């Protein structure tokens, strides 16, 4: 079962797994979005199933878990927690309500679904859970602090879960994409930033929104889908898979450069401060 299946990484993952011979169930928030998944599969000559699910709704998750158990003879062998979104904004500009929504979708919901399906996996003595995180879970990004927090927490709890369920035959894997051309970055184009508390934040939001218009020039998300397939098919998957040249380069830079340098680069590239002038001041 793949959550958030109607677009981006989720849709490509469903198609990639169906082509690999998996019996795929994709979740979408509405019948219209589920139809998008079915149509994409039909265009490729593939067969997969869909269910409607709002991952933030605990009762809906329980109901869908029961539904999927009936569809699969007890429960899915694999769960890919892909549904999520990026809450933009400086840390102080994001309200408690928006923070809770970010954490509910990106952190609570994936582990809720894991909790619902784990008993069947344990009884079977086999199963796999793949949590789609982000390089932002390792490297915090300014203006995406709460998104980074949600993914950092997802990585921490996934590390714990991996150890807890390994003796039951269940493998738990993290996939950490860099920036890929998906709808997760379109929110900034659609006014996804909260009201700015300072002119400096307002200018940075405007700059980021303008850059978001170039998201189509980012890496093809099909590579993330293929990585998920590897995580599901390899007999001994890695604990985490980092995907994307920017993710690898960013983590490498953080490991070798002083924090003051990487902080300055982040600040300048997001428009939070101007590029420093290195001209020597007159005496």
XYZ file of C-alpha atoms in Angstrom:
283
model
C 0.000 0.000 0.000
C 1.317 3.422 -1.026
C -0.111 6.565 0.572
C -0.408 9.868 -1.280
C -0.588 8.013 -4.579
C -2.246 10.557 -6.847
C 0.807 12.663 -7.786
C 4.568 13.009 -7.723
C 6.613 10.384 -5.935
C 3.539 8.460 -4.773
C 2.083 8.053 -8.254
C 5.407 7.112 -9.814
C 6.032 4.627 -7.003
C 2.680 2.937 -7.628
C 3.461 2.622 -11.330
C 7.030 1.446 -10.716
C 5.896 -1.251 -8.291
C 3.028 -2.382 -10.513
C 5.470 -2.751 -13.404
C 7.698 -4.823 -11.094
C 4.828 -7.239 -10.453
C 3.537 -5.986 -7.096
C -0.159 -5.999 -6.285
C -0.395 -2.272 -5.524
C -3.030 -0.415 -3.521
C -2.675 3.359 -3.761
C -4.434 5.726 -1.390
C -5.838 9.110 -2.374
C -7.864 11.722 -0.507
C -10.846 11.690 -2.883
C -12.518 9.683 -5.624
C -11.320 12.234 -8.178
C -7.701 11.814 -7.111
C -8.059 8.034 -7.050
C -9.275 8.256 -10.640
C -6.015 10.026 -11.550
C -4.101 6.987 -10.288
C -6.323 4.538 -12.159
C -6.046 6.533 -15.372
C -2.247 6.713 -15.157
C -2.067 2.950 -14.611
C -4.463 2.298 -17.495
C -2.371 4.443 -19.836
C 0.604 2.181 -19.096
C -1.376 -1.021 -19.371
C -1.060 -1.708 -15.653
C -3.553 -2.877 -13.057
C -3.644 -1.534 -9.521
C -6.255 -0.808 -6.884
C -7.071 2.362 -4.992
C -8.778 3.329 -1.745
C -9.815 6.735 -0.445
C -7.961 7.798 2.676
C -7.350 10.990 4.625
C -4.237 10.025 6.561
C -4.818 12.722 9.195
C -8.113 11.070 10.228
C -7.438 8.317 12.774
C -10.873 6.708 12.341
C -10.499 6.725 8.569
C -7.084 5.056 8.882
C -8.554 2.290 11.045
C -11.413 1.764 8.600
C -9.077 1.620 5.601
C -6.762 -0.756 7.449
C -9.706 -3.125 7.893
C -10.692 -2.638 4.243
C -7.182 -3.351 2.988
C -6.925 -6.382 5.263
C -9.970 -7.754 3.470
C -8.486 -6.926 0.081
C -5.169 -8.644 0.853
C -6.109 -11.614 2.988
C -4.997 -10.115 6.290
C -2.983 -7.019 5.464
C -0.377 -5.729 3.024
C 3.104 -7.189 2.955
C 4.544 -3.718 2.409
C 3.596 -0.192 3.437
C 5.070 2.892 1.734
C 4.349 6.018 3.781
C 4.635 8.723 1.159
C 1.794 11.165 1.925
C 3.099 14.492 3.197
C 3.470 18.184 2.552
C 5.943 21.000 3.215
C 4.845 23.856 5.480
C 6.774 26.936 4.432
C 7.575 29.908 6.622
C 10.018 31.167 9.213
C 9.708 29.325 12.507
C 8.143 32.292 14.308
C 5.608 32.948 11.523
C 3.967 29.509 11.529
C 1.001 29.185 13.877
C 0.431 26.345 16.328
C -2.438 25.123 14.155
C -0.233 24.866 11.077
C 2.547 23.236 13.094
C 0.156 20.559 14.352
C -1.103 19.933 10.811
C 2.479 19.517 9.593
C 3.376 17.062 12.331
C 0.090 15.151 12.016
C 0.574 14.454 8.316
C 4.329 13.927 8.167
C 4.959 12.237 11.514
C 1.880 10.915 13.323
C 0.026 9.499 10.305
C 2.867 7.291 8.961
C 3.415 5.679 12.341
C -0.334 5.299 12.892
C -0.585 3.256 9.693
C 2.494 1.259 10.637
C 0.917 0.485 14.007
C -2.284 -0.698 12.295
C -0.509 -3.055 9.881
C 2.313 -4.353 12.081
C 0.283 -7.090 13.861
C -0.436 -8.825 10.542
C 3.184 -8.460 9.426
C 4.357 -9.896 12.746
C 1.936 -12.815 12.494
C 3.224 -13.491 8.991
C 6.831 -13.186 10.132
C 7.562 -10.980 7.141
C 6.868 -7.447 5.987
C 8.395 -4.156 5.006
C 7.729 -0.516 5.871
C 9.272 2.274 3.802
C 9.000 5.805 5.183
C 9.614 8.596 2.692
C 11.578 11.234 4.565
C 13.709 14.010 3.039
C 17.239 15.305 3.129
C 15.598 18.086 5.173
C 15.328 15.476 7.907
C 19.125 15.495 8.107
C 19.846 19.103 7.074
C 17.485 21.757 8.425
C 16.492 24.378 5.868
C 15.590 27.980 6.744
C 11.989 28.907 5.870
C 11.185 25.193 6.083
C 11.957 24.719 9.756
C 8.754 22.949 10.711
C 8.942 20.683 7.663
C 12.524 19.838 8.652
C 11.320 19.182 12.201
C 8.642 16.761 11.007
C 11.087 14.838 8.836
C 13.822 14.850 11.492
C 11.332 13.367 13.956
C 10.186 10.818 11.359
C 13.786 9.703 10.941
C 14.264 9.342 14.692
C 11.152 7.274 15.278
C 11.858 5.181 12.174
C 15.306 4.339 13.537
C 13.663 3.160 16.764
C 10.949 1.193 14.975
C 13.492 -0.545 12.751
C 15.230 -2.067 15.772
C 11.986 -2.880 17.602
C 10.399 -4.962 14.834
C 13.471 -6.534 13.212
C 13.188 -9.694 15.372
C 9.646 -10.146 13.985
C 10.903 -10.325 10.405
C 9.766 -6.805 9.510
C 12.257 -4.524 7.751
C 11.896 -0.745 8.142
C 13.615 1.579 5.670
C 14.043 5.333 5.257
C 14.225 6.967 1.829
C 15.721 10.471 1.883
C 15.163 12.384 -1.353
C 16.723 15.724 -2.156
C 14.763 18.274 -4.174
C 12.811 16.652 -6.992
C 10.216 18.045 -9.374
C 7.057 17.283 -7.374
C 3.952 19.141 -6.219
C 5.339 19.457 -2.694
C 7.157 22.630 -3.818
C 4.149 24.180 -5.563
C 2.674 25.529 -2.304
C 5.095 28.446 -2.351
C 3.828 29.409 -5.801
C 0.238 29.368 -4.529
C 0.805 31.682 -1.573
C 1.808 28.900 0.798
C 3.737 31.212 3.121
C 2.093 32.617 6.260
C 1.972 36.398 6.864
C 5.521 37.661 7.361
C 6.335 39.154 10.742
C 9.249 41.209 9.378
C 10.083 42.887 6.040
C 13.152 40.659 5.784
C 11.008 37.538 5.951
C 8.592 39.022 3.402
C 11.433 39.601 0.956
C 12.748 36.068 1.502
C 9.267 34.607 0.910
C 8.966 36.530 -2.350
C 12.363 35.266 -3.482
C 11.527 31.653 -2.586
C 8.152 31.876 -4.328
C 9.863 33.104 -7.487
C 12.383 30.261 -7.360
C 9.587 27.723 -6.832
C 8.459 28.513 -10.356
C 11.564 26.696 -11.573
C 10.671 23.441 -9.767
C 10.141 21.664 -13.077
C 13.875 21.989 -13.686
C 14.599 19.829 -10.648
C 15.540 16.150 -10.757
C 13.092 13.575 -12.109
C 11.257 11.939 -9.160
C 11.222 8.597 -10.963
C 14.582 7.948 -9.284
C 12.914 8.079 -5.900
C 10.289 5.580 -7.067
C 13.013 3.243 -8.291
C 14.777 3.543 -4.952
C 11.567 2.535 -3.178
C 11.422 -0.525 -5.423
C 14.967 -1.433 -4.394
C 14.070 -0.953 -0.723
C 11.138 -3.347 -1.145
C 12.810 -5.995 -3.281
C 16.324 -6.267 -1.871
C 16.553 -9.186 0.577
C 18.682 -7.078 2.927
C 17.761 -3.450 2.381
C 19.820 -0.622 3.794
C 18.490 1.292 6.783
C 18.352 4.461 4.661
C 18.698 5.411 1.008
C 19.692 8.958 0.085
C 18.480 9.971 -3.381
C 19.681 12.910 -5.450
C 22.969 14.642 -6.192
C 21.923 17.681 -4.151
C 21.223 15.527 -1.101
C 24.618 13.838 -1.283
C 26.444 17.122 -1.920
C 24.587 18.907 0.869
C 25.318 16.267 3.468
C 28.958 16.084 2.378
C 29.316 19.865 2.677
C 27.806 19.811 6.162
C 30.244 17.133 7.245
C 33.391 18.968 6.085
C 32.594 22.692 6.303
C 32.273 24.785 9.477
C 28.709 25.428 10.564
C 29.257 29.186 10.204
C 29.962 28.674 6.491
C 26.953 26.450 5.785
C 24.718 28.815 7.784
C 25.888 31.742 5.662
C 25.256 29.844 2.425
C 21.727 28.957 3.517
C 21.008 32.504 4.611
C 22.214 34.052 1.359
C 20.562 31.531 -0.958
C 17.177 31.942 0.738
C 17.407 35.725 0.654
C 17.525 36.153 4.423
C 20.671 38.252 4.110
C 22.525 39.876 1.203
C 25.667 38.469 -0.277
C 28.533 39.837 1.864
C 30.938 42.276 0.305
C 34.578 41.242 0.584
C 35.990 44.600 -0.541
C 38.520 45.989 1.902
C 37.244 48.951 3.852
C 39.252 52.188 3.492
C 41.482 53.037 6.440
